[in-house]
Short mmCIF file of C-alpha atoms and ligand atoms in Angstrom, two decimals:
data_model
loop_
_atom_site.label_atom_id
_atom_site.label_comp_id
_atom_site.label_asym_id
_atom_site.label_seq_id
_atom_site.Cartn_x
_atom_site.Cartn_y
_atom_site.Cartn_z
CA UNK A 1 -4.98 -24.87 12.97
CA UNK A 2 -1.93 -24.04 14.67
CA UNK A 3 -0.30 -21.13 12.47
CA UNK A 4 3.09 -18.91 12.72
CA UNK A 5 3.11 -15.90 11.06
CA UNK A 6 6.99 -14.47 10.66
CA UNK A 7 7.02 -10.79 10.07
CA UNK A 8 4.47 -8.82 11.51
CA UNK A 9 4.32 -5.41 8.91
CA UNK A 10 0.75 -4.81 7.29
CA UNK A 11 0.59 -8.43 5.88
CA UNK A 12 1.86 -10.17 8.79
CA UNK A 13 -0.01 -8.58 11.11
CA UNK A 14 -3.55 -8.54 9.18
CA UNK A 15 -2.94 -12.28 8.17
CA UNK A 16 -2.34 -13.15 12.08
CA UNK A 17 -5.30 -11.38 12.95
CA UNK A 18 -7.98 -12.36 10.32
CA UNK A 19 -6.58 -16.04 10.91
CA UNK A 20 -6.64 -16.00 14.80
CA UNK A 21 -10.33 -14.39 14.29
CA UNK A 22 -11.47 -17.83 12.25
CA UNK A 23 -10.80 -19.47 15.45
CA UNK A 24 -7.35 -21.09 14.41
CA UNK A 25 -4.01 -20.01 17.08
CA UNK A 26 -1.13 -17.78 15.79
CA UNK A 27 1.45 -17.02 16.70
CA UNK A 28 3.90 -13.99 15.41
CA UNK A 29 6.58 -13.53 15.31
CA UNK A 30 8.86 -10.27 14.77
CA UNK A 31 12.65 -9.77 15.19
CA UNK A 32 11.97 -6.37 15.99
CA UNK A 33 12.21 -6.04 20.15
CA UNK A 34 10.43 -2.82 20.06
CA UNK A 35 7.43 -3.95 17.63
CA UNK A 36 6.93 -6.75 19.94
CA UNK A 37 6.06 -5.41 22.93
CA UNK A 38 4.32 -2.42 21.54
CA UNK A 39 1.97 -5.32 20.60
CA UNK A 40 1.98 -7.29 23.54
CA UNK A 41 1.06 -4.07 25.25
CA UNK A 42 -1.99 -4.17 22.62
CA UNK A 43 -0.40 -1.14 20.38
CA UNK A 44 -0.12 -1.39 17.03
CA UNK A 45 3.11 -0.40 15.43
CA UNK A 46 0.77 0.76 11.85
CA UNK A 47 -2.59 2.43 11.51
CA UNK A 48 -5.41 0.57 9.86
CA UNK A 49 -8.51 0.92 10.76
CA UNK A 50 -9.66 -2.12 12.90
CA UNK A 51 -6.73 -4.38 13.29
CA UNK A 52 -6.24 -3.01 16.92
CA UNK A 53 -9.70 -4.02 17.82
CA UNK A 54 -9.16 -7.49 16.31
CA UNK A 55 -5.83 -8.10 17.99
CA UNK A 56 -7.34 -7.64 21.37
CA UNK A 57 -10.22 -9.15 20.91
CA UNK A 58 -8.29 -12.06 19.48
CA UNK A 59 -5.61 -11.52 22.64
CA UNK A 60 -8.46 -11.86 24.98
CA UNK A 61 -9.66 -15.22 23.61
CA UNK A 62 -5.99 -16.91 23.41
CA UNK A 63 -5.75 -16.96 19.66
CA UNK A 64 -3.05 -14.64 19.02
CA UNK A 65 0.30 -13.77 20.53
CA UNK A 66 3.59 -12.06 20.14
CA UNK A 67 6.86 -13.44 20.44
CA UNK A 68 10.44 -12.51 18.75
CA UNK A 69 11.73 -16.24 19.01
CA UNK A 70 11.30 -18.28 15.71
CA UNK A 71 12.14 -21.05 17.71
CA UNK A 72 8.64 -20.56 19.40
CA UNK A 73 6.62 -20.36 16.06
CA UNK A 74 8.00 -23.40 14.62
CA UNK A 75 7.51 -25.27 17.14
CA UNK A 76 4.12 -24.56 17.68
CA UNK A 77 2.30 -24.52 14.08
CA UNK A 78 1.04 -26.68 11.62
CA UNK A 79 1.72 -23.60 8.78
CA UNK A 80 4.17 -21.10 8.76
CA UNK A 81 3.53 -18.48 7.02
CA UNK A 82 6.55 -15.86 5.48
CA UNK A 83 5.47 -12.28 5.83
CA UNK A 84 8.58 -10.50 5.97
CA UNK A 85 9.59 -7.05 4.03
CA UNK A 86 11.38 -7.66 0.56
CA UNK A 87 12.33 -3.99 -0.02
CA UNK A 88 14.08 -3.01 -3.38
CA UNK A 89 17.77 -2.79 -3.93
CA UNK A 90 19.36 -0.17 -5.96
CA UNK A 91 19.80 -1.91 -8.97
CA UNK A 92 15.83 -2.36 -8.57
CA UNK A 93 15.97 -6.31 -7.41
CA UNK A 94 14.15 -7.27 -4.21
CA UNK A 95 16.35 -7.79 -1.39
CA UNK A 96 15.22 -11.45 -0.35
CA UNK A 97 17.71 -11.83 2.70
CA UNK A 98 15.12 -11.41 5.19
CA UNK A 99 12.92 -14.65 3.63
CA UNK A 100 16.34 -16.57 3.30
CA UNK A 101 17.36 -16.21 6.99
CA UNK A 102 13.95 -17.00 7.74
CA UNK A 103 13.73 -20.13 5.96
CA UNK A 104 17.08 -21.39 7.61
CA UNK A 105 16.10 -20.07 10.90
CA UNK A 106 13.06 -22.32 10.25
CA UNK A 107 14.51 -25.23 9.23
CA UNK A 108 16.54 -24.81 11.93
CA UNK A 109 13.81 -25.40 14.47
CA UNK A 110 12.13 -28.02 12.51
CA UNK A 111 11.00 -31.10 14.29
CA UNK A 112 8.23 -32.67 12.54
CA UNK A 113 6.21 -31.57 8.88
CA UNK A 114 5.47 -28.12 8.39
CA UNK A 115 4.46 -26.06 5.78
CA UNK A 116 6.31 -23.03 4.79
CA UNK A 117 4.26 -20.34 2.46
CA UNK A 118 5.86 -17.18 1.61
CA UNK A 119 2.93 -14.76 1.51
CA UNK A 120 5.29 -11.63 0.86
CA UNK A 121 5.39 -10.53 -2.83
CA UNK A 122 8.66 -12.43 -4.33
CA UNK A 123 10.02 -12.94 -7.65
CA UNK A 124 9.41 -16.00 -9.48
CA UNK A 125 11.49 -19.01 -8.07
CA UNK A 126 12.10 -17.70 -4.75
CA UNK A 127 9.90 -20.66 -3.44
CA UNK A 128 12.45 -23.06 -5.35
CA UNK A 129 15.17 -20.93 -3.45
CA UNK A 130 13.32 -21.26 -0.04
CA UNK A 131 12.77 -25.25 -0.48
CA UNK A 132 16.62 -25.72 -1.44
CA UNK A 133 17.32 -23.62 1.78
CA UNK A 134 15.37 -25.36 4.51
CA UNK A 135 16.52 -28.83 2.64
CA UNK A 136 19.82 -27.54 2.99
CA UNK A 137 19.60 -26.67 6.85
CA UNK A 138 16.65 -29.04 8.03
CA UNK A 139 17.79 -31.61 10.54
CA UNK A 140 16.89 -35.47 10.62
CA UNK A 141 15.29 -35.25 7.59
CA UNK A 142 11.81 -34.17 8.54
CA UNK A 143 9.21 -33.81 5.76
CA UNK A 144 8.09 -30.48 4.73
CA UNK A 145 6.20 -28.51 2.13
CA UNK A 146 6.65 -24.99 0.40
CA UNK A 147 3.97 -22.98 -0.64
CA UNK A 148 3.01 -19.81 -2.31
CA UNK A 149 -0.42 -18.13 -1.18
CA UNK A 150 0.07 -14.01 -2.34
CA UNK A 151 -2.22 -11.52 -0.54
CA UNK A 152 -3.78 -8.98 -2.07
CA UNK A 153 -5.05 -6.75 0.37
CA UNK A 154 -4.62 -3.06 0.70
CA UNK A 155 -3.89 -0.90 2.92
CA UNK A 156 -6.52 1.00 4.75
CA UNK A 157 -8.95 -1.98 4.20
CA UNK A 158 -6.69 -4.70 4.62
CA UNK A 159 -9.14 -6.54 6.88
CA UNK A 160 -12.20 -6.29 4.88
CA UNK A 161 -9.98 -7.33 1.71
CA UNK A 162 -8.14 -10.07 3.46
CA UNK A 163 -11.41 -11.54 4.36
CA UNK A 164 -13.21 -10.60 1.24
CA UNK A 165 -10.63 -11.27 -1.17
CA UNK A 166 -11.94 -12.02 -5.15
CA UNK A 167 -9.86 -15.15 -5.34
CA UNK A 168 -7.49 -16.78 -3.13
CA UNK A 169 -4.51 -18.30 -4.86
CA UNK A 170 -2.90 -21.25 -3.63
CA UNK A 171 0.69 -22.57 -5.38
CA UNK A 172 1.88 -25.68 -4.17
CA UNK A 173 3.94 -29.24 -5.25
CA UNK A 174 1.76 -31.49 -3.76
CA UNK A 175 -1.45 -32.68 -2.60
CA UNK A 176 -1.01 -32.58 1.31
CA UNK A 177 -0.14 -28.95 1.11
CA UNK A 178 -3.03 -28.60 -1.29
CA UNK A 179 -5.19 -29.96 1.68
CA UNK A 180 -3.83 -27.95 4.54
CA UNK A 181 -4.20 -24.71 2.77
CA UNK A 182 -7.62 -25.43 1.28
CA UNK A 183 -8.96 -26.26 4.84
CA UNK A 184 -7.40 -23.16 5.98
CA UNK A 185 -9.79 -21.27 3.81
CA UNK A 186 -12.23 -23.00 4.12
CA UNK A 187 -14.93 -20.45 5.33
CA UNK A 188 -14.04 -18.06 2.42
CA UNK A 189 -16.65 -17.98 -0.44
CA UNK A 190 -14.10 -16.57 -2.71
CA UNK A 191 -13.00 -19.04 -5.39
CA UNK A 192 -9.88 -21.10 -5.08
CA UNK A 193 -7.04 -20.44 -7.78
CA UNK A 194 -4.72 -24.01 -7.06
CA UNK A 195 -1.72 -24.17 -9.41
CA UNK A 196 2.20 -24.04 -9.08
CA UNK A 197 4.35 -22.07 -6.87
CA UNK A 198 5.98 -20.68 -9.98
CA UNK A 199 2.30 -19.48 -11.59
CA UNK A 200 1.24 -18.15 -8.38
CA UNK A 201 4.35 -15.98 -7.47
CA UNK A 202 3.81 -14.55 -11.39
CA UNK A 203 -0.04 -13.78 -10.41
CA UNK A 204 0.77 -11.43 -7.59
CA UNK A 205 3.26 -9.78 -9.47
CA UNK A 206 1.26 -9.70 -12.61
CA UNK A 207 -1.78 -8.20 -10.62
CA UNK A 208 -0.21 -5.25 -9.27
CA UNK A 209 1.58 -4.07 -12.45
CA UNK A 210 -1.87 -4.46 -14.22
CA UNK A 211 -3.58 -1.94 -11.76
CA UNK A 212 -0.20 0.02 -11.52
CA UNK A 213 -0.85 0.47 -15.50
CA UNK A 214 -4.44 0.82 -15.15
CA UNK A 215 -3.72 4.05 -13.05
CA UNK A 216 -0.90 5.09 -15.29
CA UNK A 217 -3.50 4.60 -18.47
CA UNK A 218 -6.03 7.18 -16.48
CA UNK A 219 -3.18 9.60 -15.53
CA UNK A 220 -2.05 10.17 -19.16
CA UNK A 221 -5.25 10.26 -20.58
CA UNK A 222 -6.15 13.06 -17.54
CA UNK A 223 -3.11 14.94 -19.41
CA UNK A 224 -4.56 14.79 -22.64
CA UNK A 225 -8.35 16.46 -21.33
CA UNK A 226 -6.15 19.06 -19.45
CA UNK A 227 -4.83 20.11 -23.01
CA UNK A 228 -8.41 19.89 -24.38
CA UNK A 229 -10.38 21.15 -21.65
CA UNK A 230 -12.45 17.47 -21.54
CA UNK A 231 -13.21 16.42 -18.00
CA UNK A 232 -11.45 13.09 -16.83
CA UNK A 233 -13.66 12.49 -14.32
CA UNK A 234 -16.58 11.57 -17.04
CA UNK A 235 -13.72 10.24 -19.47
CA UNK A 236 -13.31 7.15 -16.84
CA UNK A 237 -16.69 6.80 -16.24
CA UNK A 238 -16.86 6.15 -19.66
CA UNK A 239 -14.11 3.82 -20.36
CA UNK A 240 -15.45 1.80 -16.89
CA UNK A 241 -18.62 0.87 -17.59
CA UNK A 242 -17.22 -1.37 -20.46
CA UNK A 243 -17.23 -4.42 -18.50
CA UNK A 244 -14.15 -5.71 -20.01
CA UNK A 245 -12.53 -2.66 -18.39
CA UNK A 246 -14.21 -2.02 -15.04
CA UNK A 247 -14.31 1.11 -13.22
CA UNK A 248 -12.18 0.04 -10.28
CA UNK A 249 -8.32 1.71 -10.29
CA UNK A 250 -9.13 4.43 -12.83
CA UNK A 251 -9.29 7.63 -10.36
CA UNK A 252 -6.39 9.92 -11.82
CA UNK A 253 -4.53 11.61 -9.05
CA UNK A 254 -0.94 13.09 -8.67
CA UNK A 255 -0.12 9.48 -9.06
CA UNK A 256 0.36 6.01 -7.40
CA UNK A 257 2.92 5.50 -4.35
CA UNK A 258 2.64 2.87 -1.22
CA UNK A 259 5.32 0.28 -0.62
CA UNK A 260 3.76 -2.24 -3.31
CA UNK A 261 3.35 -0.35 -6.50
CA UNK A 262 6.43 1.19 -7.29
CA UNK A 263 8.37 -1.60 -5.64
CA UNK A 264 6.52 -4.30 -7.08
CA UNK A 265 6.86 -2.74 -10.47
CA UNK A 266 10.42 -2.47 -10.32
CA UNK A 267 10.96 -5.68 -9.52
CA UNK A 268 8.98 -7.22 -11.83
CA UNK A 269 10.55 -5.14 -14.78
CA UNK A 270 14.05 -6.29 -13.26
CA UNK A 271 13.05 -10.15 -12.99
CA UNK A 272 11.56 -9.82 -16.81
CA UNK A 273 15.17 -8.15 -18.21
CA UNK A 274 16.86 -11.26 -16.13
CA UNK A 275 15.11 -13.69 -18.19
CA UNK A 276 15.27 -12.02 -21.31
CA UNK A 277 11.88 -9.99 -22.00
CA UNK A 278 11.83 -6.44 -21.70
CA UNK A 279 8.93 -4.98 -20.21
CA UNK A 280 8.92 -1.61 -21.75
CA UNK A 281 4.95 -1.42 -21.47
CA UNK A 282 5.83 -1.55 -17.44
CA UNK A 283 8.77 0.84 -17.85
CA UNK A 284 6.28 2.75 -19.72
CA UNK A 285 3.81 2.73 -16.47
CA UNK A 286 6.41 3.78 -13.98
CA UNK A 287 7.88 6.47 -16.02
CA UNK A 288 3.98 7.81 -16.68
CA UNK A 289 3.99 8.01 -12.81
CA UNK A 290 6.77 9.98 -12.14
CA UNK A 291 5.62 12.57 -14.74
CA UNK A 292 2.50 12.43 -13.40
CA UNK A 293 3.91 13.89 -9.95
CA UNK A 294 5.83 16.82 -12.54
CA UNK A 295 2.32 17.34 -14.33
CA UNK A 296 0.84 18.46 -11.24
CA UNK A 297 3.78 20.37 -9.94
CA UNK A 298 3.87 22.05 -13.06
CA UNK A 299 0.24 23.47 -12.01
CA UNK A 300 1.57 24.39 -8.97
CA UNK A 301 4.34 26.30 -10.19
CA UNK A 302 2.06 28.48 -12.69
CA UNK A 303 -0.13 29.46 -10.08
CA UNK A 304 2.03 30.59 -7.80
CA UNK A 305 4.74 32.30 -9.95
CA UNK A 306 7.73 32.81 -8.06
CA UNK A 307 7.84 30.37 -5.31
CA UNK A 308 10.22 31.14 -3.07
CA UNK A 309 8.66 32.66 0.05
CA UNK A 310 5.33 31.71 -0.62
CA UNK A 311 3.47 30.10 1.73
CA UNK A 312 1.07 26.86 0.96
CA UNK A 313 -1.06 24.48 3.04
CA UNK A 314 -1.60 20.71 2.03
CA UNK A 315 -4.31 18.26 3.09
CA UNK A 316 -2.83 14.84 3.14
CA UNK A 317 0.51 13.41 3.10
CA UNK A 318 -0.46 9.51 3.26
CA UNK A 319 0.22 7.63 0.12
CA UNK A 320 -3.57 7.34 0.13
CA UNK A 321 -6.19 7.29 2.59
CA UNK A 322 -6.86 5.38 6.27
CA UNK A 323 -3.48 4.62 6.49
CA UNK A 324 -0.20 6.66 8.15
CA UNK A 325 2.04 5.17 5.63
CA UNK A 326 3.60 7.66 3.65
CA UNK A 327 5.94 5.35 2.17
CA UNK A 328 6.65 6.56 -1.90
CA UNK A 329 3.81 8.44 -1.17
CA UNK A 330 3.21 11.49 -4.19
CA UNK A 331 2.64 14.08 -1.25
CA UNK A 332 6.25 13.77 0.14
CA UNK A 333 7.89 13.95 -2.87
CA UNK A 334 5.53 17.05 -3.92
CA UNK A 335 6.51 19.10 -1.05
CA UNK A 336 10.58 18.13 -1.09
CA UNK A 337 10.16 19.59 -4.58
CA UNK A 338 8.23 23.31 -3.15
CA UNK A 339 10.54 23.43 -0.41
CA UNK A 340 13.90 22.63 -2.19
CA UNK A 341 12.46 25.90 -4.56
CA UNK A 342 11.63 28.05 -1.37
CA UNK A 343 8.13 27.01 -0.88
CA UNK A 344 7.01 26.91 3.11
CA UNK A 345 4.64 24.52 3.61
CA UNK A 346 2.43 23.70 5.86
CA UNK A 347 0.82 20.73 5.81
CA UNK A 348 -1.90 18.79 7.70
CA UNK A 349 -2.94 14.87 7.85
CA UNK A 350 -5.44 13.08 9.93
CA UNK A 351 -3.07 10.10 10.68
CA UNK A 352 0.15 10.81 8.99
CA UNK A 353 2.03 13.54 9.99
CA UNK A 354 3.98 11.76 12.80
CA UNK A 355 6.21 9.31 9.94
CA UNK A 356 6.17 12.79 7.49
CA UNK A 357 8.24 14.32 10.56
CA UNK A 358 10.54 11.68 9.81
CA UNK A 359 11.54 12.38 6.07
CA UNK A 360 9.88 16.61 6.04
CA UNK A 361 12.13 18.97 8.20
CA UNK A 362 11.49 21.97 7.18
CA UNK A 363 7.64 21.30 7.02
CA UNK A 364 5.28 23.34 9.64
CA UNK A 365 2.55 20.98 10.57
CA UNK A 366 -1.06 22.14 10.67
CA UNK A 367 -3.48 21.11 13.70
CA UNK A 368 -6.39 21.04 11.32
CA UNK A 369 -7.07 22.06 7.37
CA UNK A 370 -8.78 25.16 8.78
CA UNK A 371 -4.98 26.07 10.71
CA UNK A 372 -3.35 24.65 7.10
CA UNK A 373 -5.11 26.73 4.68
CA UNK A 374 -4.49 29.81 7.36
CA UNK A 375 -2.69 32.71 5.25
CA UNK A 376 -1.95 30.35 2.65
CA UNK A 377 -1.80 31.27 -1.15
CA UNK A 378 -2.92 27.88 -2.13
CA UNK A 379 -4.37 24.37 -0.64
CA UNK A 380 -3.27 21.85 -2.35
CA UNK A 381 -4.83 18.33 -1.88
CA UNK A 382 -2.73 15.58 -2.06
CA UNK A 383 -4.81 12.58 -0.39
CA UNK A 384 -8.34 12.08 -0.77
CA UNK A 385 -9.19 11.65 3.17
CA UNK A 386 -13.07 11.90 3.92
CA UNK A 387 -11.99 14.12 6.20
CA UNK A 388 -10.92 16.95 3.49
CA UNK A 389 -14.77 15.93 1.55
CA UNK A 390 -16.91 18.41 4.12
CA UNK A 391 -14.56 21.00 5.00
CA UNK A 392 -16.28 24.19 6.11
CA UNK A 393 -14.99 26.19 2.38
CA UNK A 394 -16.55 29.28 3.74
CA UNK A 395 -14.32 29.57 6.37
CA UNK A 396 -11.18 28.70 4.69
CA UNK A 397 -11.80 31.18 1.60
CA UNK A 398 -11.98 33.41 4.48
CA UNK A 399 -8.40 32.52 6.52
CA UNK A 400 -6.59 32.07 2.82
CA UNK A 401 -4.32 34.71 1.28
CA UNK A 402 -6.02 33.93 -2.13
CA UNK A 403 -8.34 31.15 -2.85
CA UNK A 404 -6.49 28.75 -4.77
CA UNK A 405 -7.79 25.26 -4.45
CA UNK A 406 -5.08 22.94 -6.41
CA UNK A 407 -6.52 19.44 -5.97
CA UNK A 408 -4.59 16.18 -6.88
CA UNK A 409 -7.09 13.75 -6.37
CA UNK A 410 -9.84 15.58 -7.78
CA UNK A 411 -11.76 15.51 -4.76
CA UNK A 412 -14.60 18.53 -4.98
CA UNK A 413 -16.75 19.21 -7.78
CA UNK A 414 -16.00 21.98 -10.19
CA UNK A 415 -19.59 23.69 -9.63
CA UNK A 416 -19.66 23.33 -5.77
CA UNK A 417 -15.98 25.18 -6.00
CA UNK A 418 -17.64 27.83 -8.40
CA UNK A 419 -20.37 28.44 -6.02
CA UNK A 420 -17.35 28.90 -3.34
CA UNK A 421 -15.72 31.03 -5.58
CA UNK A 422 -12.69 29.70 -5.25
CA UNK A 423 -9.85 29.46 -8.55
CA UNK A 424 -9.91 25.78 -8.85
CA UNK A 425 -7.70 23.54 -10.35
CA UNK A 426 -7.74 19.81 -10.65
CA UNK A 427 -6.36 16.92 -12.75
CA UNK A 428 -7.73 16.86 -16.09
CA UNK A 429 -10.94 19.04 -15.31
CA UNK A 430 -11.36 22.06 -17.00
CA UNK A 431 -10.14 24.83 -14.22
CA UNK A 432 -13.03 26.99 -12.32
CA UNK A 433 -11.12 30.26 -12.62
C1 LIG B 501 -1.90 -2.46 -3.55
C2 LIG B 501 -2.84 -3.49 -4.21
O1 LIG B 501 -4.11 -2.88 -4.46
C3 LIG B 501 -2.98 -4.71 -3.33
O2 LIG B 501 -3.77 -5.69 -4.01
C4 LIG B 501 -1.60 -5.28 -3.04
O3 LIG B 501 -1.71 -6.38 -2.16
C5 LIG B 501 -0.71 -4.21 -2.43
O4 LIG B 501 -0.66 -3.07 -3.28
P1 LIG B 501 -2.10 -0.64 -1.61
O5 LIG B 501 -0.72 -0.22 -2.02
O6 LIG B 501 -2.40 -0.82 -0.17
O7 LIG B 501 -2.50 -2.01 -2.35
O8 LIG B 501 -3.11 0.49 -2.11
P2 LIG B 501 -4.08 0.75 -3.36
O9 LIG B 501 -5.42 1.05 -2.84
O10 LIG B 501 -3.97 -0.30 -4.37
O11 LIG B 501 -3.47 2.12 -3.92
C6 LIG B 501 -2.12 2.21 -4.40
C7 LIG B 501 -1.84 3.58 -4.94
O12 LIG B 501 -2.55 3.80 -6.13
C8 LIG B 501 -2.24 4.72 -4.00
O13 LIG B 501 -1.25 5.73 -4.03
C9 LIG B 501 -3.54 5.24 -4.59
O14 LIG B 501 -3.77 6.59 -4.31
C10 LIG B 501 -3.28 5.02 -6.06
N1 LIG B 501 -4.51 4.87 -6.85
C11 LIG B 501 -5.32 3.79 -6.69
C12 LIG B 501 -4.82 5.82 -7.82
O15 LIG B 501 -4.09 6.81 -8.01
N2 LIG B 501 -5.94 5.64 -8.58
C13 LIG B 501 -6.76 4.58 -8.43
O16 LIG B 501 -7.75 4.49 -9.18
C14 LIG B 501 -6.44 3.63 -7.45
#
């Protein structure tokens, strides 16, 4: 199939590339110049692992290419997929101007049937909103269809999941679109979820604030074995193995950030108060998070006493690992909170630190842990990179002032940090003092 993918972030981008490596042709499109030719040079304007590989190798066989023009996309595909960002407004709403000047733009160009699916995370309706404004703009009445397929990959294994996924879900209005989709995913084993757009744009929002809560579930009962001295680590494995809960999204941390999440949450909690339902159970689940960030802080701060002047190292500023994205990411607002109280930090991260440069001034940026946890009165982990799994603890009890391991993501195990003898202190494990 002939497909156009508008938007080319880490949706965009993966979708293009998974599709163009099923042997259909895509094209992308981006209004950002820049992003453009970065790719047509073969660079990729994100990290995750793979894609860059795929692109090429895609590139090099004439499935994929880059282009800024609309124009071009429409033209050329059969499906046009919407990819673009829908960031949140103040007032917590998503800001769906990008997808409406897309949908003109494309009905703009339209010459014969297409079919439009939004693929970004939306509220309910906006695929009402994007048929009423290519009907509005369309010329010579062409036919078309609107869609609703959400992705549900992550980031960091956005290939594997986009090509793996559990289910794909298809919302459409009628049965052609039904058709085109369903042959589009064709080679996937994955069951097929067909209903309306409506029902499907409520499934992508409904799955992320269920694993947003399942995380915020884990991270408050972590604060209750903190007070008790249980270990939270043994707690989930507990709760998981009950089928009807699953093990999957229960790791407590410092807690959840990324650019779906928090976003998503909002704007689900915003589109629920428009229509009259107040989801305090979701309020609940983003207010659990942000404490969750104090909670550890609070650990922080008790260690180290007075904290102006005193120097730290972190591991890991990425929202999570194998990805550079540091976008609501825990670590960032962690260390604007030291240094705002006099904290110097130094901080180290396999892929990130280039964006942290970007939103940490005062930060000093490590060229390894071993040059992070150098002098340092405390390491504190903050992403759970396999890189920070097998560090070389000798040596850094050795180059630390004291050694104070304060780990958010409960990465090392309490006796192997014992044996170290390091003071150890994690999230809802008793501490190794
Ligand atoms: C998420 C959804 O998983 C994906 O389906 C959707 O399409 C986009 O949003 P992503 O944001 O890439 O994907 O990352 P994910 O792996 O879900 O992690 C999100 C955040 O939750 C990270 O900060 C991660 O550290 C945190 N997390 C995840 C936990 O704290 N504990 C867990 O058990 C799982």
């Amino acid at each position: 199939m002939n497909i156009g993918i508008i938007g080319t972030g880490y949706v965009g981008l993966t979708t293009g590339a998974c599709f163009a490596s099923l042997g259909n042709r895509v094209i992308c499109v981006d209004n950002n110049v820049q992003k453009i030719n970065m790719l047509k040079k073969g660079h990729m304007p994100i990290y995750e692992p793979g894609l860059e590989e795929l692109v090429k190798q895609n590139e090099k066989e004439n499935r994929i290419e880059f282009t800024t023009r609309i124009s071009e996309a429409v033209k050329k595909s059969d499906v046009i997929f919407i990819c673009v960002n829908t960031p949140t407004k103040e007032n917590g709403d998503a800001d769906l101007s990008a997808v409406e000047t897309v949908a003109e733009s494309i009905a703009g160009h339209m010459n014969r049937y297409r079919l439009i699916v939004e693929k970004s995370t939306v509220p309910v309706e906006t695929g009402i909103r994007v048929k009423q404004t290519i009907q509005a703009n369309i010329r010579n009445n062409v036919a078309f269809d609107v869609a609703s397929n959400p992705e549900f990959l992550r980031e960091g294994s956005a290939i594997h999941d986009f090509l793996n996924p559990d289910r794909v879900v298809i919302g459409v209005e009628s049965r052609r679109a039904e058709k085109i989709l369903k042959e589009l995913y064709k080679s996937f084993s994955a069951p097929i979820v067909v209903t309306d757009i409506r029902s499907a744009e409520i499934i992508k929002h409904a799955s992320n604030s269920f694993l947003a809560a399942k995380i915020s579930f884990i991270n408050l009962i972590s604060r209750i074995c903190d007070k008790v001295g249980a270990d939270i680590n043994k707690v989930a494995e507990g709760i998981g193995l009950d089928k009807r809960i699953g093990s999957d999204f229960l790791r407590p941390g410092a807690g959840f950030g990324g650019f779906c999440f928090p976003k998503d949450l909002a704007a689900f909690i915003r589109i629920a108060e428009k229509l009259g339902v107040d989801m305090k159970m979701l309020r609940g689940v983003a207010q659990a998070n942000e404490e969750q960030k104090e909670f550890f802080l609070k650990k922080i701060e008790d260690q180290l006493w007075n904290l102006k002047n005193k120097q730290v190292g972190v591991l890991g500023l990425s929202f999570k690992p194998d990805t550079d994205d540091i976008r609501y990411a825990p670590a960032i607002d962690i260390i604007l909170r030291l240094e705002s109280e006099g904290v110097k930090v130094k901080a180290y991260d396999p892929q990130a630190m280039l964006n942290a440069r970007t939103v940490l001034n005062g930060t000093l940026y490590a060229k390894d842990p071993y040059d992070a946890a150098k002098g340092a009165e405390a390491l504190i982990i903050l992403t759970e990179w396999n890189e920070f799994k097998q560090l070389d603890f000798k040596r850094i009890k050795k180059l630390m002032k004291r050694p104070l391991i304060l780990d958010g993501r409960n990465v090392y195990s309490l006796e192997k940090m014992k044996e170290y003898g390091f003071q150890y202190i994690s999230i809802g494990r008793p501490a190794v003092a």
